[in-house]
Amino acid sequence: MMAAVPSAVIPVPLSIATLTVLIAGIPATESTVVFAAAIVALVCSQAIAPILEKSKPKPTAA
Amino acid sequence: MMGAAGAVVALAFVAVVSAGQSVLWPDPLDPSAFSGSIKIVIALTLGGLVVGIIHTLVPSAQEDNVFVALATGRIQSDAIPGGVAIAVVSLIAGFSLGPEVPTGMAAAGIAAFAVSRRLVRRADSDLVMSAAISGAWGGLFTAPFTALLLSIELGVGRNVMRWARLAADATAAIVGFAIFFAVNAGWANLIRSLDLPTFEFGLPELAIAVGFGVFGAIIGTVFKLSTVGTQKLAAPLAGRPVLRCTGVGLILGLVGMALPLTLFLGTEGLVDVTSHPAELGIGLILVSALVKILATTGALSFGFVGGPIFPLLFVGGSLGSVAHLAIPGIPLGLAVAR
């Protein structure tokens, strides 16, 4: 979750995942799941963003 | 040279903040609920008052200024001193903000100064600004290639990356890291390594990671919605910075008194949460993580300056601990780091 949450807010998943691997001391093979979570989070947040935009109330003409 | 200059200003920023925090907060805070003292309320309220006064005296840069600088090679130079001063006060007082934005801002300011004095060609302004920021972040994150990756990823889609810039950023990030490494002082090392148990890697773990990625996107969306909501709350007070910043300082001080884990950038708190999650309890960790989202977005929306990356790492790591406590079959190392 350390990698996934920031990657959903700031679109820099590789940097966040690398930083997480360093902080958590994850070995090379296991680090695959960190990068996977970060990239999935970014993709999903990009998919959610247009839905949120559409759901915003449109300004009415004066 | 720009990498070294960026690293030196970042080091100076961290030194000032660390010195201020060691005077104001000499003892580590107890992470348990309702353990904070009235000193927290006083520190954050006074911090808000000082930030409000700075807003009335000088223009100040916002947190996205440094990302714009990376893309365009331009920064609003006159707003940098005010922005950095606000960040110093915000971080010393204990607001839930990280140092990556103000250090990048200060480094970009050095580069802008060099361009304005014609020490470097104006055509290379994006290159020197990016190198200065990479130098600052290479040292700050104690990971030069994370800084380089940040520069590359922020440049993607803006069509600003070129080989000369890549080489300059890589060199600057390594120089920045070397300067922080040479100083080798405890106060300069903001990153706290976690001692997480190992887990066996396999397809089930990869599937769980994908699930955490989806959940992380939902939490990230909550962060964005919280930003929009707090910006709407702050909008009516746009012309009254002292009232706006002092008021939010008082509120976040009361919140910090009740939930000390919502204070500061979150690196120390993350060590507490991941080293003995069961002792703190699922409720406290969950509430602290969710309230920290409000504390960070509230501070940013109401005029404080700092970075969101470190608080977000805390939020993600804490929610991972919650997932491990709720479903013990998910290894702590897998839940936290994903």
GROMACS .gro file of N, CA, C and O in nm, chain A residues 1-49 52-53 55-57, chain B residues 67 141-143 145-146 149-150 153-154 191-194 196 198-202 205-206 209-210 212-221 223-225 228 270 308-309 312-313 315-317 319-320 333-338:
model
  432
    1MET      N    1   0.082  -0.122   0.000
    1MET     CA    2   0.000   0.000   0.000
    1MET      C    3   0.085   0.127   0.000
    1MET      O    4   0.042   0.231  -0.044
    2MET      N    5   0.209   0.114   0.055
    2MET     CA    6   0.299   0.231   0.055
    2MET      C    7   0.326   0.281  -0.086
    2MET      O    8   0.340   0.400  -0.111
    3ALA      N    9   0.336   0.187  -0.182
    3ALA     CA   10   0.363   0.227  -0.320
    3ALA      C   11   0.235   0.265  -0.392
    3ALA      O   12   0.235   0.357  -0.475
    4ALA      N   13   0.125   0.196  -0.361
    4ALA     CA   14   0.001   0.215  -0.438
    4ALA      C   15  -0.064   0.351  -0.414
    4ALA      O   16  -0.103   0.419  -0.509
    5VAL      N   17  -0.076   0.391  -0.287
    5VAL     CA   18  -0.150   0.515  -0.256
    5VAL      C   19  -0.083   0.639  -0.319
    5VAL      O   20  -0.150   0.716  -0.390
    6PRO      N   21   0.049   0.662  -0.296
    6PRO     CA   22   0.109   0.781  -0.359
    6PRO      C   23   0.104   0.776  -0.512
    6PRO      O   24   0.086   0.879  -0.576
    7SER      N   25   0.118   0.654  -0.569
    7SER     CA   26   0.117   0.643  -0.716
    7SER      C   27  -0.018   0.681  -0.775
    7SER      O   28  -0.026   0.723  -0.891
    8ALA      N   29  -0.125   0.665  -0.696
    8ALA     CA   30  -0.257   0.702  -0.744
    8ALA      C   31  -0.277   0.854  -0.742
    8ALA      O   32  -0.362   0.906  -0.812
    9VAL      N   33  -0.197   0.923  -0.661
    9VAL     CA   34  -0.212   1.069  -0.650
    9VAL      C   35  -0.114   1.142  -0.742
    9VAL      O   36  -0.151   1.235  -0.811
   10ILE      N   37   0.012   1.098  -0.739
   10ILE     CA   38   0.116   1.160  -0.822
   10ILE      C   39   0.158   1.058  -0.928
   10ILE      O   40   0.201   0.949  -0.891
   11PRO      N   41   0.145   1.089  -1.057
   11PRO     CA   42   0.170   0.986  -1.159
   11PRO      C   43   0.318   0.956  -1.181
   11PRO      O   44   0.371   0.974  -1.290
   12VAL      N   45   0.385   0.910  -1.076
   12VAL     CA   46   0.527   0.873  -1.086
   12VAL      C   47   0.547   0.736  -1.019
   12VAL      O   48   0.623   0.723  -0.924
   13PRO      N   49   0.481   0.630  -1.072
   13PRO     CA   50   0.480   0.500  -1.002
   13PRO      C   51   0.617   0.435  -0.989
   13PRO      O   52   0.645   0.371  -0.887
   14LEU      N   53   0.702   0.451  -1.091
   14LEU     CA   54   0.834   0.385  -1.084
   14LEU      C   55   0.920   0.446  -0.974
   14LEU      O   56   0.989   0.377  -0.900
   15SER      N   57   0.915   0.580  -0.960
   15SER     CA   58   0.992   0.648  -0.855
   15SER      C   59   0.941   0.607  -0.717
   15SER      O   60   1.020   0.575  -0.627
   16ILE      N   61   0.808   0.608  -0.701
   16ILE     CA   62   0.748   0.574  -0.571
   16ILE      C   63   0.782   0.428  -0.536
   16ILE      O   64   0.818   0.398  -0.422
   17ALA      N   65   0.769   0.339  -0.634
   17ALA     CA   66   0.797   0.197  -0.608
   17ALA      C   67   0.944   0.176  -0.573
   17ALA      O   68   0.976   0.099  -0.481
   18THR      N   69   1.033   0.245  -0.643
   18THR     CA   70   1.177   0.232  -0.612
   18THR      C   71   1.205   0.281  -0.471
   18THR      O   72   1.279   0.216  -0.394
   19LEU      N   73   1.145   0.395  -0.434
   19LEU     CA   74   1.164   0.450  -0.299
   19LEU      C   75   1.109   0.352  -0.194
   19LEU      O   76   1.173   0.328  -0.090
   20THR      N   77   0.994   0.294  -0.223
   20THR     CA   78   0.934   0.198  -0.129
   20THR      C   79   1.023   0.075  -0.110
   20THR      O   80   1.043   0.028   0.002
   21VAL      N   81   1.078   0.025  -0.222
   21VAL     CA   82   1.166  -0.092  -0.214
   21VAL      C   83   1.288  -0.061  -0.127
   21VAL      O   84   1.331  -0.142  -0.044
   22LEU      N   85   1.341   0.061  -0.142
   22LEU     CA   86   1.458   0.100  -0.063
   22LEU      C   87   1.422   0.112   0.085
   22LEU      O   88   1.495   0.064   0.172
   23ILE      N   89   1.309   0.178   0.114
   23ILE     CA   90   1.269   0.199   0.254
   23ILE      C   91   1.238   0.065   0.322
   23ILE      O   92   1.279   0.041   0.435
   24ALA      N   93   1.164  -0.020   0.251
   24ALA     CA   94   1.119  -0.145   0.311
   24ALA      C   95   1.223  -0.257   0.299
   24ALA      O   96   1.205  -0.363   0.358
   25GLY      N   97   1.329  -0.234   0.223
   25GLY     CA   98   1.434  -0.334   0.209
   25GLY      C   99   1.384  -0.463   0.144
   25GLY      O  100   1.411  -0.573   0.191
   26ILE      N  101   1.308  -0.447   0.035
   26ILE     CA  102   1.249  -0.563  -0.033
   26ILE      C  103   1.353  -0.625  -0.128
   26ILE      O  104   1.413  -0.553  -0.208
   27PRO      N  105   1.372  -0.757  -0.125
   27PRO     CA  106   1.464  -0.821  -0.220
   27PRO      C  107   1.415  -0.808  -0.364
   27PRO      O  108   1.297  -0.782  -0.388
   28ALA      N  109   1.506  -0.834  -0.460
   28ALA     CA  110   1.478  -0.807  -0.601
   28ALA      C  111   1.353  -0.878  -0.652
   28ALA      O  112   1.266  -0.815  -0.711
   29THR      N  113   1.342  -1.008  -0.630
   29THR     CA  114   1.229  -1.082  -0.686
   29THR      C  115   1.097  -1.033  -0.627
   29THR      O  116   1.000  -1.007  -0.699
   30GLU      N  117   1.096  -1.017  -0.494
   30GLU     CA  118   0.973  -0.975  -0.427
   30GLU      C  119   0.933  -0.833  -0.465
   30GLU      O  120   0.816  -0.795  -0.455
   31SER      N  121   1.030  -0.754  -0.510
   31SER     CA  122   0.999  -0.614  -0.545
   31SER      C  123   0.904  -0.605  -0.664
   31SER      O  124   0.842  -0.502  -0.688
   32THR      N  125   0.891  -0.715  -0.739
   32THR     CA  126   0.799  -0.718  -0.854
   32THR      C  127   0.659  -0.677  -0.811
   32THR      O  128   0.590  -0.602  -0.881
   33VAL      N  129   0.616  -0.727  -0.695
   33VAL     CA  130   0.479  -0.698  -0.651
   33VAL      C  131   0.462  -0.550  -0.614
   33VAL      O  132   0.353  -0.495  -0.626
   34VAL      N  133   0.570  -0.487  -0.569
   34VAL     CA  134   0.564  -0.343  -0.536
   34VAL      C  135   0.538  -0.263  -0.663
   34VAL      O  136   0.449  -0.176  -0.667
   35PHE      N  137   0.613  -0.294  -0.767
   35PHE     CA  138   0.596  -0.222  -0.894
   35PHE      C  139   0.458  -0.251  -0.954
   35PHE      O  140   0.393  -0.162  -1.009
   36ALA      N  141   0.413  -0.378  -0.940
   36ALA     CA  142   0.281  -0.414  -0.993
   36ALA      C  143   0.171  -0.332  -0.925
   36ALA      O  144   0.084  -0.275  -0.992
   37ALA      N  145   0.177  -0.324  -0.792
   37ALA     CA  146   0.075  -0.249  -0.718
   37ALA      C  147   0.077  -0.101  -0.757
   37ALA      O  148  -0.029  -0.039  -0.775
   38ALA      N  149   0.198  -0.044  -0.771
   38ALA     CA  150   0.210   0.099  -0.804
   38ALA      C  151   0.150   0.128  -0.942
   38ALA      O  152   0.076   0.225  -0.961
   39ILE      N  153   0.180   0.042  -1.039
   39ILE     CA  154   0.132   0.067  -1.176
   39ILE      C  155  -0.019   0.044  -1.186
   39ILE      O  156  -0.090   0.121  -1.250
   40VAL      N  157  -0.068  -0.061  -1.118
   40VAL     CA  158  -0.214  -0.085  -1.117
   40VAL      C  159  -0.286   0.034  -1.055
   40VAL      O  160  -0.390   0.079  -1.105
   41ALA      N  161  -0.230   0.086  -0.946
   41ALA     CA  162  -0.293   0.202  -0.879
   41ALA      C  163  -0.299   0.322  -0.972
   41ALA      O  164  -0.402   0.391  -0.980
   42LEU      N  165  -0.191   0.346  -1.046
   42LEU     CA  166  -0.190   0.460  -1.140
   42LEU      C  167  -0.294   0.440  -1.249
   42LEU      O  168  -0.373   0.532  -1.279
   43VAL      N  169  -0.296   0.320  -1.308
   43VAL     CA  170  -0.390   0.292  -1.418
   43VAL      C  171  -0.534   0.309  -1.369
   43VAL      O  172  -0.618   0.373  -1.434
   44CYS      N  173  -0.563   0.252  -1.250
   44CYS     CA  174  -0.700   0.262  -1.197
   44CYS      C  175  -0.737   0.407  -1.165
   44CYS      O  176  -0.850   0.449  -1.192
   45SER      N  177  -0.643   0.482  -1.108
   45SER     CA  178  -0.675   0.622  -1.074
   45SER      C  179  -0.699   0.704  -1.201
   45SER      O  180  -0.785   0.792  -1.203
   46GLN      N  181  -0.624   0.672  -1.308
   46GLN     CA  182  -0.646   0.742  -1.436
   46GLN      C  183  -0.782   0.705  -1.494
   46GLN      O  184  -0.846   0.785  -1.562
   47ALA      N  185  -0.826   0.580  -1.466
   47ALA     CA  186  -0.957   0.538  -1.516
   47ALA      C  187  -1.069   0.603  -1.435
   47ALA      O  188  -1.175   0.635  -1.490
   48ILE      N  189  -1.044   0.623  -1.305
   48ILE     CA  190  -1.148   0.682  -1.219
   48ILE      C  191  -1.163   0.832  -1.247
   48ILE      O  192  -1.274   0.886  -1.243
   49ALA      N  193  -1.052   0.899  -1.279
   49ALA     CA  194  -1.051   1.045  -1.292
   49ALA      C  195  -1.158   1.099  -1.387
   49ALA      O  196  -1.234   1.190  -1.350
   52LEU      N  197  -1.505   1.084  -1.234
   52LEU     CA  198  -1.525   1.189  -1.134
   52LEU      C  199  -1.555   1.323  -1.202
   52LEU      O  200  -1.641   1.398  -1.158
   53GLU      N  201  -1.483   1.349  -1.312
   53GLU     CA  202  -1.504   1.475  -1.385
   53GLU      C  203  -1.648   1.483  -1.438
   53GLU      O  204  -1.713   1.586  -1.429
   55SER      N  205  -1.909   1.332  -1.320
   55SER     CA  206  -2.009   1.336  -1.212
   55SER      C  207  -2.018   1.474  -1.147
   55SER      O  208  -2.110   1.501  -1.072
   56LYS      N  209  -1.920   1.564  -1.178
   56LYS     CA  210  -1.925   1.698  -1.121
   56LYS      C  211  -2.045   1.775  -1.175
   56LYS      O  212  -2.073   1.766  -1.296
   57PRO      N  213  -2.114   1.853  -1.095
   57PRO     CA  214  -2.227   1.932  -1.147
   57PRO      C  215  -2.179   2.037  -1.246
   57PRO      O  216  -2.078   2.103  -1.224
  129PHE      N  217   0.698   2.132  -0.986
  129PHE     CA  218   0.671   2.040  -1.096
  129PHE      C  219   0.658   2.115  -1.229
  129PHE      O  220   0.700   2.066  -1.333
  203PHE      N  221   1.634   1.207  -0.084
  203PHE     CA  222   1.579   1.070  -0.080
  203PHE      C  223   1.689   0.967  -0.053
  203PHE      O  224   1.659   0.848  -0.043
  204THR      N  225   1.814   1.013  -0.041
  204THR     CA  226   1.932   0.924  -0.030
  204THR      C  227   1.922   0.812  -0.134
  204THR      O  228   1.959   0.697  -0.106
  205ALA      N  229   1.874   0.846  -0.250
  205ALA     CA  230   1.858   0.749  -0.358
  205ALA      C  231   1.864   0.824  -0.491
  205ALA      O  232   1.762   0.872  -0.539
  207PHE      N  233   1.891   0.741  -0.800
  207PHE     CA  234   1.814   0.697  -0.917
  207PHE      C  235   1.664   0.716  -0.898
  207PHE      O  236   1.590   0.722  -0.995
  208THR      N  237   1.620   0.729  -0.773
  208THR     CA  238   1.480   0.767  -0.750
  208THR      C  239   1.458   0.910  -0.799
  208THR      O  240   1.358   0.941  -0.864
  211LEU      N  241   1.456   0.902  -1.176
  211LEU     CA  242   1.329   0.847  -1.223
  211LEU      C  243   1.216   0.950  -1.211
  211LEU      O  244   1.131   0.962  -1.299
  212LEU      N  245   1.216   1.025  -1.099
  212LEU     CA  246   1.115   1.130  -1.079
  212LEU      C  247   1.121   1.231  -1.192
  212LEU      O  248   1.018   1.270  -1.249
  215GLU      N  249   0.989   1.063  -1.511
  215GLU     CA  250   0.843   1.039  -1.510
  215GLU      C  251   0.764   1.170  -1.516
  215GLU      O  252   0.659   1.176  -1.578
  216LEU      N  253   0.815   1.275  -1.450
  216LEU     CA  254   0.745   1.403  -1.455
  216LEU      C  255   0.758   1.466  -1.593
  216LEU      O  256   0.676   1.549  -1.633
  253ILE      N  257   1.487   0.951   0.559
  253ILE     CA  258   1.427   0.821   0.531
  253ILE      C  259   1.456   0.727   0.649
  253ILE      O  260   1.570   0.716   0.693
  254ARG      N  261   1.351   0.664   0.700
  254ARG     CA  262   1.368   0.565   0.807
  254ARG      C  263   1.341   0.427   0.747
  254ARG      O  264   1.232   0.402   0.697
  255SER      N  265   1.441   0.341   0.752
  255SER     CA  266   1.423   0.206   0.698
  255SER      C  267   1.328   0.127   0.786
  255SER      O  268   1.331   0.139   0.909
  256LEU      N  269   1.245   0.048   0.722
  256LEU     CA  270   1.149  -0.035   0.796
  256LEU      C  271   1.205  -0.176   0.809
  256LEU      O  272   1.275  -0.224   0.721
  258LEU      N  273   1.068  -0.501   0.799
  258LEU     CA  274   0.949  -0.581   0.770
  258LEU      C  275   0.987  -0.728   0.751
  258LEU      O  276   1.092  -0.757   0.693
  260THR      N  277   1.006  -1.094   0.592
  260THR     CA  278   1.007  -1.134   0.450
  260THR      C  279   0.885  -1.222   0.422
  260THR      O  280   0.821  -1.274   0.514
  261PHE      N  281   0.854  -1.238   0.295
  261PHE     CA  282   0.742  -1.325   0.255
  261PHE      C  283   0.784  -1.397   0.129
  261PHE      O  284   0.877  -1.356   0.059
  262GLU      N  285   0.714  -1.506   0.100
  262GLU     CA  286   0.748  -1.585  -0.018
  262GLU      C  287   0.676  -1.528  -0.140
  262GLU      O  288   0.556  -1.499  -0.133
  263PHE      N  289   0.751  -1.511  -0.248
  263PHE     CA  290   0.691  -1.452  -0.368
  263PHE      C  291   0.629  -1.560  -0.457
  263PHE      O  292   0.691  -1.663  -0.484
  264GLY      N  293   0.507  -1.536  -0.502
  264GLY     CA  294   0.440  -1.628  -0.594
  264GLY      C  295   0.323  -1.560  -0.660
  264GLY      O  296   0.297  -1.442  -0.635
  267GLU      N  297   0.066  -1.390  -0.430
  267GLU     CA  298   0.113  -1.260  -0.378
  267GLU      C  299   0.099  -1.152  -0.485
  267GLU      O  300   0.064  -1.037  -0.454
  268LEU      N  301   0.125  -1.190  -0.611
  268LEU     CA  302   0.111  -1.093  -0.720
  268LEU      C  303  -0.036  -1.051  -0.735
  268LEU      O  304  -0.067  -0.933  -0.756
  271ALA      N  305  -0.120  -0.813  -0.467
  271ALA     CA  306  -0.062  -0.682  -0.497
  271ALA      C  307  -0.150  -0.604  -0.594
  271ALA      O  308  -0.168  -0.483  -0.579
  272VAL      N  309  -0.207  -0.674  -0.693
  272VAL     CA  310  -0.297  -0.608  -0.789
  272VAL      C  311  -0.420  -0.554  -0.714
  272VAL      O  312  -0.465  -0.442  -0.737
  274PHE      N  313  -0.429  -0.468  -0.401
  274PHE     CA  314  -0.385  -0.350  -0.325
  274PHE      C  315  -0.370  -0.229  -0.416
  274PHE      O  316  -0.393  -0.115  -0.375
  275GLY      N  317  -0.329  -0.254  -0.542
  275GLY     CA  318  -0.318  -0.144  -0.637
  275GLY      C  319  -0.453  -0.078  -0.661
  275GLY      O  320  -0.464   0.045  -0.663
  276VAL      N  321  -0.557  -0.161  -0.677
  276VAL     CA  322  -0.693  -0.107  -0.698
  276VAL      C  323  -0.738  -0.030  -0.573
  276VAL      O  324  -0.791   0.081  -0.582
  277PHE      N  325  -0.713  -0.089  -0.455
  277PHE     CA  326  -0.751  -0.022  -0.331
  277PHE      C  327  -0.673   0.109  -0.314
  277PHE      O  328  -0.728   0.211  -0.270
  278GLY      N  329  -0.545   0.106  -0.353
  278GLY     CA  330  -0.462   0.228  -0.346
  278GLY      C  331  -0.519   0.338  -0.434
  278GLY      O  332  -0.517   0.456  -0.397
  279ALA      N  333  -0.574   0.299  -0.551
  279ALA     CA  334  -0.634   0.398  -0.641
  279ALA      C  335  -0.757   0.461  -0.575
  279ALA      O  336  -0.782   0.581  -0.590
  280ILE      N  337  -0.832   0.380  -0.501
  280ILE     CA  338  -0.952   0.434  -0.432
  280ILE      C  339  -0.909   0.534  -0.325
  280ILE      O  340  -0.964   0.644  -0.313
  281ILE      N  341  -0.805   0.497  -0.248
  281ILE     CA  342  -0.756   0.588  -0.143
  281ILE      C  343  -0.697   0.715  -0.207
  281ILE      O  344  -0.716   0.826  -0.157
  282GLY      N  345  -0.627   0.697  -0.319
  282GLY     CA  346  -0.573   0.813  -0.389
  282GLY      C  347  -0.684   0.906  -0.436
  282GLY      O  348  -0.671   1.029  -0.431
  283THR      N  349  -0.796   0.848  -0.480
  283THR     CA  350  -0.911   0.929  -0.522
  283THR      C  351  -0.970   1.004  -0.402
  283THR      O  352  -1.012   1.120  -0.414
  285PHE      N  353  -0.799   1.108  -0.154
  285PHE     CA  354  -0.705   1.219  -0.132
  285PHE      C  355  -0.738   1.336  -0.226
  285PHE      O  356  -0.743   1.452  -0.184
  286LYS      N  357  -0.765   1.304  -0.354
  286LYS     CA  358  -0.797   1.410  -0.451
  286LYS      C  359  -0.929   1.479  -0.416
  286LYS      O  360  -0.940   1.602  -0.426
  287LEU      N  361  -1.029   1.398  -0.375
  287LEU     CA  362  -1.157   1.457  -0.336
  287LEU      C  363  -1.142   1.544  -0.212
  287LEU      O  364  -1.204   1.650  -0.201
  290VAL      N  365  -1.005   1.877  -0.318
  290VAL     CA  366  -1.110   1.963  -0.376
  290VAL      C  367  -1.199   2.019  -0.265
  290VAL      O  368  -1.231   2.140  -0.262
  332LEU      N  369   0.550   0.587   1.068
  332LEU     CA  370   0.542   0.464   0.991
  332LEU      C  371   0.624   0.352   1.058
  332LEU      O  372   0.585   0.235   1.056
  370PRO      N  373   0.350   1.621  -0.059
  370PRO     CA  374   0.256   1.517  -0.017
  370PRO      C  375   0.313   1.375  -0.017
  370PRO      O  376   0.248   1.283   0.032
  371ILE      N  377   0.433   1.354  -0.074
  371ILE     CA  378   0.480   1.216  -0.095
  371ILE      C  379   0.500   1.143   0.038
  371ILE      O  380   0.450   1.031   0.057
  374LEU      N  381   0.179   1.056   0.217
  374LEU     CA  382   0.108   0.951   0.144
  374LEU      C  383   0.172   0.814   0.167
  374LEU      O  384   0.103   0.711   0.171
  375LEU      N  385   0.305   0.811   0.180
  375LEU     CA  386   0.372   0.684   0.212
  375LEU      C  387   0.323   0.633   0.348
  375LEU      O  388   0.300   0.514   0.367
  377VAL      N  389   0.028   0.703   0.487
  377VAL     CA  390  -0.112   0.659   0.471
  377VAL      C  391  -0.115   0.518   0.411
  377VAL      O  392  -0.184   0.428   0.462
  378GLY      N  393  -0.039   0.497   0.304
  378GLY     CA  394  -0.037   0.366   0.239
  378GLY      C  395   0.016   0.257   0.330
  378GLY      O  396  -0.045   0.150   0.343
  379GLY      N  397   0.128   0.284   0.397
  379GLY     CA  398   0.188   0.184   0.488
  379GLY      C  399   0.095   0.151   0.603
  379GLY      O  400   0.083   0.035   0.645
  381LEU      N  401  -0.240   0.177   0.608
  381LEU     CA  402  -0.354   0.099   0.561
  381LEU      C  403  -0.312  -0.045   0.530
  381LEU      O  404  -0.391  -0.139   0.546
  382GLY      N  405  -0.187  -0.062   0.489
  382GLY     CA  406  -0.133  -0.197   0.471
  382GLY      C  407  -0.129  -0.272   0.604
  382GLY      O  408  -0.164  -0.390   0.611
  395GLY      N  409   0.477  -0.768   0.548
  395GLY     CA  410   0.569  -0.711   0.448
  395GLY      C  411   0.500  -0.689   0.315
  395GLY      O  412   0.521  -0.588   0.247
  396LEU      N  413   0.414  -0.783   0.277
  396LEU     CA  414   0.339  -0.772   0.151
  396LEU      C  415   0.236  -0.659   0.159
  396LEU      O  416   0.225  -0.577   0.068
  397ALA      N  417   0.164  -0.652   0.271
  397ALA     CA  418   0.056  -0.553   0.284
  397ALA      C  419   0.110  -0.410   0.294
  397ALA      O  420   0.055  -0.318   0.235
  398VAL      N  421   0.219  -0.392   0.368
  398VAL     CA  422   0.270  -0.256   0.391
  398VAL      C  423   0.337  -0.201   0.266
  398VAL      O  424   0.308  -0.090   0.222
  399ALA      N  425   0.428  -0.277   0.208
  399ALA     CA  426   0.511  -0.223   0.101
  399ALA      C  427   0.439  -0.210  -0.031
  399ALA      O  428   0.482  -0.132  -0.117
  400ARG      N  429   0.332  -0.285  -0.052
  400ARG     CA  430   0.263  -0.274  -0.182
  400ARG      C  431   0.203  -0.139  -0.193
  400ARG      O  432   0.161  -0.080  -0.278
   0.00000   0.00000   0.00000
